[in-house]
mmCIF file of C-alpha atoms in Angstrom:
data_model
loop_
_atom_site.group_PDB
_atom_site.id
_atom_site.type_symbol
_atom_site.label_atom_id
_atom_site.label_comp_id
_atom_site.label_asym_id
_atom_site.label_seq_id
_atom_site.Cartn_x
_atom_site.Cartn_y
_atom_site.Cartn_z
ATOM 1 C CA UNK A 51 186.570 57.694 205.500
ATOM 2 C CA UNK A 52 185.849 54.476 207.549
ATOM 3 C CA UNK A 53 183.525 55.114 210.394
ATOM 4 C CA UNK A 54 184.762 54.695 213.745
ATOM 5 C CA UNK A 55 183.951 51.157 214.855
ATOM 6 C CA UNK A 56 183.347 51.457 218.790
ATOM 7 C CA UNK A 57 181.759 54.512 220.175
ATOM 8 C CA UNK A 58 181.141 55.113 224.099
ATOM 9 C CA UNK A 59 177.329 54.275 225.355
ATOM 10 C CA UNK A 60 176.375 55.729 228.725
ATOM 11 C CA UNK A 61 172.625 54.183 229.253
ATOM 12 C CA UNK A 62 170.432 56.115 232.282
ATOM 13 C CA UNK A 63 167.333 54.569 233.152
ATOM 14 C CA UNK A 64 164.428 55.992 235.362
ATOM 15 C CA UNK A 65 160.302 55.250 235.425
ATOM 16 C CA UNK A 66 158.836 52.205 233.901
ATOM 17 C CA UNK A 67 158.325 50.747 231.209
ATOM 18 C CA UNK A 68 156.996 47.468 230.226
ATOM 19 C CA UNK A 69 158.800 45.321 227.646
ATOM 20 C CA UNK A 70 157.813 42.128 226.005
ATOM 21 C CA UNK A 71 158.575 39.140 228.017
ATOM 22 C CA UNK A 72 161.352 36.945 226.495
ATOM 23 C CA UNK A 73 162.337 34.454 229.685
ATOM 24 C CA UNK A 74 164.443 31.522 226.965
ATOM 25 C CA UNK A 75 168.360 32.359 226.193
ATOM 26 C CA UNK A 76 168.420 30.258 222.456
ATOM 27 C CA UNK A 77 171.687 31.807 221.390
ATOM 28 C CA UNK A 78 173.494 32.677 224.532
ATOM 29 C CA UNK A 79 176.887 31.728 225.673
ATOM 30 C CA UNK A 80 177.914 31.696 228.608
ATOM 31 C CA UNK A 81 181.885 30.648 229.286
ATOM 32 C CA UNK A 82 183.437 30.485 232.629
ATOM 33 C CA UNK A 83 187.133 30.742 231.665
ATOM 34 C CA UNK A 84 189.508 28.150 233.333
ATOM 35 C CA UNK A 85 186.637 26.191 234.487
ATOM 36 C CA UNK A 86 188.189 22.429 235.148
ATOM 37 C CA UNK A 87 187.284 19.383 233.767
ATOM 38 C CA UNK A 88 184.337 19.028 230.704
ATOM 39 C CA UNK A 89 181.435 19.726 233.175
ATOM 40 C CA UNK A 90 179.362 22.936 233.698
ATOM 41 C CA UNK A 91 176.740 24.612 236.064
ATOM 42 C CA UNK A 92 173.936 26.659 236.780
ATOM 43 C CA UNK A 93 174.634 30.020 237.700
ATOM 44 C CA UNK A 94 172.357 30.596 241.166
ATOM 45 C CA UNK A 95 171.629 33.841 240.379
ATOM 46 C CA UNK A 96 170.481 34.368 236.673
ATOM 47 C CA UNK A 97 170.077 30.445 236.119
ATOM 48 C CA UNK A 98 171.935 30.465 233.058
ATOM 49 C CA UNK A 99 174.150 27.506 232.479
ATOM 50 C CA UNK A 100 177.939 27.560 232.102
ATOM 51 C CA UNK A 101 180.488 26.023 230.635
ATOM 52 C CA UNK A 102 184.297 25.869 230.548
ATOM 53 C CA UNK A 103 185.976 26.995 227.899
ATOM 54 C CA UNK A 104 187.931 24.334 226.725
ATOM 55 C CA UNK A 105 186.064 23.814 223.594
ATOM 56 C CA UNK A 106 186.746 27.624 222.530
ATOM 57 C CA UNK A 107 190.670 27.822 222.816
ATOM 58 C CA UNK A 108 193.568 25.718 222.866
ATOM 59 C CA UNK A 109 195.811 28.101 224.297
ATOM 60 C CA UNK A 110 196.443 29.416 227.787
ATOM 61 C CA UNK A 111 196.590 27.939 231.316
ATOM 62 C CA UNK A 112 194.156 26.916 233.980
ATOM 63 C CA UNK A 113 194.133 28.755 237.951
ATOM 64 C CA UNK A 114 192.088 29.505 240.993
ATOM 65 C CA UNK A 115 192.441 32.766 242.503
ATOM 66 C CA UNK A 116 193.930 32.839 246.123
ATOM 67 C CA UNK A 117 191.425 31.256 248.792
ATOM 68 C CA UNK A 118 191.643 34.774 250.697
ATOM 69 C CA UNK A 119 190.034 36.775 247.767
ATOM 70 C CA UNK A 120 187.011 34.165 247.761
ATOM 71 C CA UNK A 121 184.262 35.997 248.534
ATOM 72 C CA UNK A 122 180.334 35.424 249.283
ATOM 73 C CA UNK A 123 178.742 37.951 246.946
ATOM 74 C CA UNK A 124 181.020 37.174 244.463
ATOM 75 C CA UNK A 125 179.708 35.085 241.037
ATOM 76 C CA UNK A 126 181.304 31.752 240.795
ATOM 77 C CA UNK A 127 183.038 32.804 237.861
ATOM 78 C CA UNK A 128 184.940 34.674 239.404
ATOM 79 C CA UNK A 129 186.542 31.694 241.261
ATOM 80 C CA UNK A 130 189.204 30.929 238.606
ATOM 81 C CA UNK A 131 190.482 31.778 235.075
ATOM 82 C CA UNK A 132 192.764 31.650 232.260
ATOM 83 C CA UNK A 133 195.920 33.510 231.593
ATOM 84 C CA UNK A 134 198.117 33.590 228.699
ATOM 85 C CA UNK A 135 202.064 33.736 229.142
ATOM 86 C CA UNK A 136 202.467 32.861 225.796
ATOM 87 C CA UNK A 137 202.052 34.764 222.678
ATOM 88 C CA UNK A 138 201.104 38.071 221.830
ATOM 89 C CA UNK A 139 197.692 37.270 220.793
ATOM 90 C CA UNK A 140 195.421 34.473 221.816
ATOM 91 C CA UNK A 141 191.812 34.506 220.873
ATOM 92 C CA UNK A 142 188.261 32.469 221.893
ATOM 93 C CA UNK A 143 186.650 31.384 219.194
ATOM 94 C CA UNK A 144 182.273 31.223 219.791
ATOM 95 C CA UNK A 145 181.149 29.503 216.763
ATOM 96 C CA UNK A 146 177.020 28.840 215.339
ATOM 97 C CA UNK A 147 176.680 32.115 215.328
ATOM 98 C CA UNK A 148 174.071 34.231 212.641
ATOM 99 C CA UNK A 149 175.397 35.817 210.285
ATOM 100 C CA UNK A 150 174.505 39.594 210.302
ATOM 101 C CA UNK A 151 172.651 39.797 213.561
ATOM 102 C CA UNK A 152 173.589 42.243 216.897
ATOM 103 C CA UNK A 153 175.630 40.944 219.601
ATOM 104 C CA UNK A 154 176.393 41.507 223.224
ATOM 105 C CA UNK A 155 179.492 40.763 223.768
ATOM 106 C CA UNK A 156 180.643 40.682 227.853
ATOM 107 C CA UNK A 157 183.795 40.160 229.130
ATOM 108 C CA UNK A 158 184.933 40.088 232.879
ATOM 109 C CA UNK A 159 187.861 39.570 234.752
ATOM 110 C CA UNK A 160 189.081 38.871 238.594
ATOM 111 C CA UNK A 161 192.721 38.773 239.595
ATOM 112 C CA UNK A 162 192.734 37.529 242.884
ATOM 113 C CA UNK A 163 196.523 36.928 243.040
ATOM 114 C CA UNK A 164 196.322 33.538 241.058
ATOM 115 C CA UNK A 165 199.846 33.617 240.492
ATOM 116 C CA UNK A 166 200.757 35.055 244.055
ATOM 117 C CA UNK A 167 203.123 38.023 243.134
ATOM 118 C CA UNK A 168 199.907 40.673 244.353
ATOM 119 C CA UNK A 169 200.895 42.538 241.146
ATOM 120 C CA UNK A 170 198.244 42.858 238.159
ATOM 121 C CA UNK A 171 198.760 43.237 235.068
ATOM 122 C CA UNK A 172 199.276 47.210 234.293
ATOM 123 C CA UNK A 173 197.261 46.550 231.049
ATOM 124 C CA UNK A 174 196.063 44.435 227.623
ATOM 125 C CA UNK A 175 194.255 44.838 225.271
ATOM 126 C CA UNK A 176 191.276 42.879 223.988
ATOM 127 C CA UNK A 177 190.198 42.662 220.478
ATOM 128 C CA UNK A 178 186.625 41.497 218.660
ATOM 129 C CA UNK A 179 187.825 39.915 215.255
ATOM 130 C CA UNK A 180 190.312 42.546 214.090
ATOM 131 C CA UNK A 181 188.952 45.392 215.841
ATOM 132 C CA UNK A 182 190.215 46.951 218.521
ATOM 133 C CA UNK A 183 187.334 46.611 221.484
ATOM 134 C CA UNK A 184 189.135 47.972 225.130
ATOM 135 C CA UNK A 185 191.787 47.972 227.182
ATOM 136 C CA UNK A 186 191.675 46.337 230.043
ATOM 137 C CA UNK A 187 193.330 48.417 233.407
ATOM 138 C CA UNK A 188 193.042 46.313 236.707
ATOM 139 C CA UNK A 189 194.711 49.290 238.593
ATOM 140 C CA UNK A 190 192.288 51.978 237.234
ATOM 141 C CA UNK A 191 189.813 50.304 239.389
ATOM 142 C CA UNK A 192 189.424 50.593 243.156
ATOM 143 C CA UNK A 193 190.237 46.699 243.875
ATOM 144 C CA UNK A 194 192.699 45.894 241.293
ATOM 145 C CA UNK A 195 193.766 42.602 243.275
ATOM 146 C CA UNK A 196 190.461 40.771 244.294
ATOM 147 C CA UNK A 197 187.959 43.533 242.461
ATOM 148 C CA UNK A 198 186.546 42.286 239.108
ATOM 149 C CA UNK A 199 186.118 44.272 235.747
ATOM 150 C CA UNK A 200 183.933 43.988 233.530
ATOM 151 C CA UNK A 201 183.426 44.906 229.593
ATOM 152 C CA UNK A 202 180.921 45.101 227.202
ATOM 153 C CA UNK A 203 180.347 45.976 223.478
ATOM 154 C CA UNK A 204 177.216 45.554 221.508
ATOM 155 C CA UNK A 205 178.100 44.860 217.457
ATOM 156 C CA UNK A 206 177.104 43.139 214.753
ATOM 157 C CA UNK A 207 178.592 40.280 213.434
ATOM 158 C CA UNK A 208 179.531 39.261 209.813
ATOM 159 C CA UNK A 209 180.289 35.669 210.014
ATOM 160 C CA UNK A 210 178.622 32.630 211.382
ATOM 161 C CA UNK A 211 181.438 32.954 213.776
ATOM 162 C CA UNK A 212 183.152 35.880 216.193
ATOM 163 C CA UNK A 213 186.701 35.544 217.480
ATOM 164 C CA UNK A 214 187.480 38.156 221.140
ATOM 165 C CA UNK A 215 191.301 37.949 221.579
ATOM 166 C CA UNK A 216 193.657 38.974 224.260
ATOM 167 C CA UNK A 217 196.241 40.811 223.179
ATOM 168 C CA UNK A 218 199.766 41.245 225.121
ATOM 169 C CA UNK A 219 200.825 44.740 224.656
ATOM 170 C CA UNK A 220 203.583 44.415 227.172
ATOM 171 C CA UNK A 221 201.655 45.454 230.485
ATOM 172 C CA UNK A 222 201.574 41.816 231.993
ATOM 173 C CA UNK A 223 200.558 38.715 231.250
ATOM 174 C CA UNK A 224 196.746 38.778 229.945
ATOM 175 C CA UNK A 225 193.923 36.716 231.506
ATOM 176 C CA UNK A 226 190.616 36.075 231.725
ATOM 177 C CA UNK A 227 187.553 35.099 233.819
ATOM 178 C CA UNK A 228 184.705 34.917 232.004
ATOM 179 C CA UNK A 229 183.179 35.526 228.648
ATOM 180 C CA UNK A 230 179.397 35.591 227.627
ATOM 181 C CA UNK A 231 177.250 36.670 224.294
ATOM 182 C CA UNK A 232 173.982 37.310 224.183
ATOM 183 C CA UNK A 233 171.644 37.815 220.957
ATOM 184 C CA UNK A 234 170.113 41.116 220.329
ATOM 185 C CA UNK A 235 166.747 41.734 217.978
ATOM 186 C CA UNK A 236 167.964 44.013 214.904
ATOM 187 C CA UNK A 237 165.843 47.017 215.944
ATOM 188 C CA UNK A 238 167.468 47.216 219.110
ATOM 189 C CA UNK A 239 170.583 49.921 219.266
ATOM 190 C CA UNK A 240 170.367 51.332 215.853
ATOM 191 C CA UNK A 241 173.829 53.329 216.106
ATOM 192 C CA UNK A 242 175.255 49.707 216.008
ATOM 193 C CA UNK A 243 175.710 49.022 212.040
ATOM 194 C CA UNK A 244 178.133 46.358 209.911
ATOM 195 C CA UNK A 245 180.882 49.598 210.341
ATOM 196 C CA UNK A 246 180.582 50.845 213.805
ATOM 197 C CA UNK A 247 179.954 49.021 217.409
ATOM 198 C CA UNK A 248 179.196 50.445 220.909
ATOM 199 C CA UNK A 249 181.330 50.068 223.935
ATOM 200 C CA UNK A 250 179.738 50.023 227.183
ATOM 201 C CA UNK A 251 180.670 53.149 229.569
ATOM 202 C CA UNK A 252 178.273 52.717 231.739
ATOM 203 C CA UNK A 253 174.316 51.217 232.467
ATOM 204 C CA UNK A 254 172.792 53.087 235.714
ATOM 205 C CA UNK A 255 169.682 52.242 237.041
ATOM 206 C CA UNK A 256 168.485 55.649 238.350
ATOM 207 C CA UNK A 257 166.551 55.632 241.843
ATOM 208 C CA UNK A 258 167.461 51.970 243.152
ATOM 209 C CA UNK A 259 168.749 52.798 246.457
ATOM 210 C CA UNK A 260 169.379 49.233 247.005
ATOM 211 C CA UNK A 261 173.155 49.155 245.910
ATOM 212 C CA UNK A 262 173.798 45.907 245.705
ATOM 213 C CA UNK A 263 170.678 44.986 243.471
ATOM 214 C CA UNK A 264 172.276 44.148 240.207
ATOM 215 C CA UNK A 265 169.685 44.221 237.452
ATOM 216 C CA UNK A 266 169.855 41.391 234.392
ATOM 217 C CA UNK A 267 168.437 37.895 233.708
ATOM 218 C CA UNK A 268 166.320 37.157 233.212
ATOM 219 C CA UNK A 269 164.583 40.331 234.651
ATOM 220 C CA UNK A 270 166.713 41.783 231.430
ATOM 221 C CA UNK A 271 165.966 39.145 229.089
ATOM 222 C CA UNK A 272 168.813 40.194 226.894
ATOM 223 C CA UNK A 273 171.109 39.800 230.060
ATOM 224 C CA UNK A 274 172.444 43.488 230.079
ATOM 225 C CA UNK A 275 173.517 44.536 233.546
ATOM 226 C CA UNK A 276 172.202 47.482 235.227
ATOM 227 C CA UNK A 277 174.012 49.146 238.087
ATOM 228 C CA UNK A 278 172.037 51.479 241.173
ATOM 229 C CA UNK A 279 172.786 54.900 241.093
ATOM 230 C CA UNK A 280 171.358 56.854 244.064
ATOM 231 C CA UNK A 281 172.483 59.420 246.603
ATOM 232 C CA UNK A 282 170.353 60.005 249.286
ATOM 233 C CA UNK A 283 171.712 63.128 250.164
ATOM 234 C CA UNK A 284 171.021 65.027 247.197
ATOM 235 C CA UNK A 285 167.783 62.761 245.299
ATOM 236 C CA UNK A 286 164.627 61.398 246.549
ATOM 237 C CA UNK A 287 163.397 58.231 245.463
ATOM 238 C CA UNK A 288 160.608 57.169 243.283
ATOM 239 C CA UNK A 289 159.081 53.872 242.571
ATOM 240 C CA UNK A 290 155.970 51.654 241.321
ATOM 241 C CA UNK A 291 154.778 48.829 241.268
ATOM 242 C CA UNK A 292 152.183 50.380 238.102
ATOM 243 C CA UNK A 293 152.972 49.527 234.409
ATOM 244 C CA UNK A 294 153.482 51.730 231.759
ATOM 245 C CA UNK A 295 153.785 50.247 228.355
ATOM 246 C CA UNK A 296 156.569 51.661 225.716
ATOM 247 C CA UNK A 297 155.639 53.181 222.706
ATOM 248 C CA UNK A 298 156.023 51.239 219.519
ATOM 249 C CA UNK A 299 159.251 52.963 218.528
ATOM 250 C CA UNK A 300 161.107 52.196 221.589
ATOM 251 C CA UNK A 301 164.636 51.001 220.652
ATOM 252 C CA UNK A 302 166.270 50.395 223.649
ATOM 253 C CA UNK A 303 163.849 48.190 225.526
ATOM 254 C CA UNK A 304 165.162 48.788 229.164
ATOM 255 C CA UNK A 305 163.252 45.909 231.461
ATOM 256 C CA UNK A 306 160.509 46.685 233.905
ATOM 257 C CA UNK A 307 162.572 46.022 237.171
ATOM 258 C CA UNK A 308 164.971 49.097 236.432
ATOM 259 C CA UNK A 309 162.043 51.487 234.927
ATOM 260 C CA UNK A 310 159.928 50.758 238.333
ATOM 261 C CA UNK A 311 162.245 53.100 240.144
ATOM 262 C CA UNK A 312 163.414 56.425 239.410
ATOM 263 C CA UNK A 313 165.304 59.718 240.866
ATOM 264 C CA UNK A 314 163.677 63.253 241.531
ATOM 265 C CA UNK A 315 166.231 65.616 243.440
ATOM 266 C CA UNK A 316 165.561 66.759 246.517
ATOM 267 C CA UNK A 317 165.030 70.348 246.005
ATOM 268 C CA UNK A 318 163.365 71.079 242.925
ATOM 269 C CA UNK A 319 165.603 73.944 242.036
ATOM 270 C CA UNK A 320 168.630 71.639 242.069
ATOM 271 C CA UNK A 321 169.568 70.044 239.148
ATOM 272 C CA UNK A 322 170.494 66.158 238.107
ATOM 273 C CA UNK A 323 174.366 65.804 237.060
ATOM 274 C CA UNK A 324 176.210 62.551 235.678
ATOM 275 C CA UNK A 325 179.417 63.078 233.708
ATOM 276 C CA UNK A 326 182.296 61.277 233.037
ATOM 277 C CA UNK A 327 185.737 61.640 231.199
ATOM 278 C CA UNK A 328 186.704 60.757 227.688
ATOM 279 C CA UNK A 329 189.115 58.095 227.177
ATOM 280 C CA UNK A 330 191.440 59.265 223.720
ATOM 281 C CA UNK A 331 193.774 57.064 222.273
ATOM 282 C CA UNK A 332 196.105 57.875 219.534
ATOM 283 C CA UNK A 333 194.491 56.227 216.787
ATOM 284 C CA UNK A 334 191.603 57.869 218.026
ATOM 285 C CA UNK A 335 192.228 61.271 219.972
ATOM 286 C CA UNK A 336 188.035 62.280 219.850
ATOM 287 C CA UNK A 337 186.216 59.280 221.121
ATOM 288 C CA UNK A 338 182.501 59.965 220.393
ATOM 289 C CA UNK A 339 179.838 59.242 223.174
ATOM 290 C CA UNK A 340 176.008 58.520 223.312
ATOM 291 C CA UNK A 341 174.176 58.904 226.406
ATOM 292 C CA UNK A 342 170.691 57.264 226.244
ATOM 293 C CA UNK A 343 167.610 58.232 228.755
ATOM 294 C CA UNK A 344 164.754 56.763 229.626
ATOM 295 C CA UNK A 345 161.898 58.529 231.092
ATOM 296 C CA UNK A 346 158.141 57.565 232.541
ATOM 297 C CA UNK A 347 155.916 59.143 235.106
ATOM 298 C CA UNK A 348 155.913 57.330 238.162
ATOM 299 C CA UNK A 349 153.284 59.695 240.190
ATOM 300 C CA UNK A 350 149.549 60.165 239.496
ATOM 301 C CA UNK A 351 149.571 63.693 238.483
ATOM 302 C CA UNK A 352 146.811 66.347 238.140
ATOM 303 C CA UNK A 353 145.262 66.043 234.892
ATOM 304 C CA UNK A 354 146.278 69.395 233.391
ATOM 305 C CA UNK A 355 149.728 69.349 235.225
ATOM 306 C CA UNK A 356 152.814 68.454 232.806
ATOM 307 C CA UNK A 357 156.236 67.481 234.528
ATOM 308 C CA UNK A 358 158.774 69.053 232.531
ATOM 309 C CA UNK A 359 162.607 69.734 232.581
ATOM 310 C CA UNK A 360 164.998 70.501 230.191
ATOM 311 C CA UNK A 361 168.121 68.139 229.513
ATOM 312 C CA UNK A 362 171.446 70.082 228.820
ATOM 313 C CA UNK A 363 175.165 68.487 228.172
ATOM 314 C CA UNK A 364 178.027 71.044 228.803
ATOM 315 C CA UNK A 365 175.552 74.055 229.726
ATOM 316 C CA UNK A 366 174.057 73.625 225.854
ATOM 317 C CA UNK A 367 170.194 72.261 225.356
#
């Protein structure tokens, strides 16, 4: 039996925890997809440095999203992109790669009505090498026309080269708006092997009440992106400006601006609930799911106090 290639990976971060600093990106790519002419930029906010992606596929065409979906907070990226009328399957090709090593693999996308008919495509899928990564659904999100989605899958790769293709499975024309990859140190994410990847469900940054404080590089220094989660109705906030260093094992390495804050509830009786819905398809009607924790005392406690809670998924320990 071959294993199954993607599984889910929901990623919950609270505390803090202090990782080794890596501030260079030797090995990332960064593509901004229908980017004109041969010339990039710097990105204002992370400071990496883009490029268009003319020099990683010949096929596809050029736009800029409509001038009213140009918004402030968005990323330049975001600003324009490539589609693909043509063919049922047109792939980027991100060459000098190393052989055998753990990738992030990101993938985002922003309609904006570049081809003014207001109607998205209903769905595509996208594809790393000859494996089936996600399918991309503008209108399962709650801007499909100016709202951008974003993908991720963490894998290892066999070649000195990676291919991530669009595939037209009769939903609308595909396109696309950006594309990075970012290295990843072997001992990171060890349920990624040679047979099986992780998809990205989610990345929450528990206890950032700040909700528009996007977490990643190079205060990630693998460039993952970290979401707030917070309700101030129901949690309280907790946060340091302390360090507490992770243990020697620690495969995950969540960055020290996420782990600084963190999420108690309100009443101490009450519990702490995430959940989310599984996602079958038919050539795989049991998608399999990892949710990963992270957990650090914030608070100066009494020396022969313990904090302790128990962690349960479907009303089983």
């Amino acid at each position: 039996m071959v294993p199954r290639w993607l599984l889910q990976l929901l990623c919950l971060a609270g505390g803090i925890l202090q990782a080794l600093a890596q501030t260079d990106s030797i090995g990332f790519i960064s593509i901004d997809c229908g980017l004109p002419g041969e010339g990039g930029y710097i990105d204002d906010t992370t400071k990496l440095a883009y490029v268009p992606d003319t020099g990683f596929i010949d096929s596809g065409t050029n736009h800029n999203i409509s001038a009213e979906y140009l918004r402030p907070i968005q990323s330049r990226r975001s600003y324009n992109l490539r589609s693909f009328p043509d063919g049922t399957r047109n792939c980027y090709t991100l060459r000098s790669l190393v052989r055998g090593l753990k990738y992030l693999v990101r993938a985002s996308f922003t309609y904006g009505n570049y081809d003014g008919l207001s109607r998205p495509p209903a769905s595509f899928d996208l594809h790393i090498g000859v494996n089936f990564w996600t399918t991309v659904n503008m209108w399962s999100w709650s801007d499909p026309l100016g709202g951008a989605v974003t993908v991720e899958a963490i894998v290892v790769v066999p070649d000195d080269m990676v291919q991530v293709c669009l595939v037209n499975t009769g939903g609308g024309t595909p396109f696309i708006s950006s594309l990075d990859l970012r290295p990843l140190k072997m001992k990171l994410y060890p349920q990624v092997t040679a047979t099986q990847g992780l998809v990205l469900y989610a990345r929450l940054n528990a206890g950032q009440a700040n909700d528009s404080y996007i977490v990643r590089y190079p205060d990630d220094p693998h460039d993952r992106i970290w979401t707030p989660w917070f309700d101030a109705t129901i949690w309280t906030e907790m946060s340091t400006t302390g360090r507490v260093h992770n243990g020697d094992e620690d495969f995950f390495l969540p960055p020290t601006a996420v782990m600084q804050t963190a999420l108690t509830p309100r009443n101490a009786s009450w519990s702490i609930d995430f959940s989310w819905d599984a996602e079958p398809r038919p050539d795989d009607p049991a998608p399999g799911y990892i949710a990963i924790m992270h957990f650090a005392e914030l608070q100066l406690i009494d020396t022969n106090a313990v904090r302790e809670f128990y962690v349960s998924i479907n009303g089983k320990p």
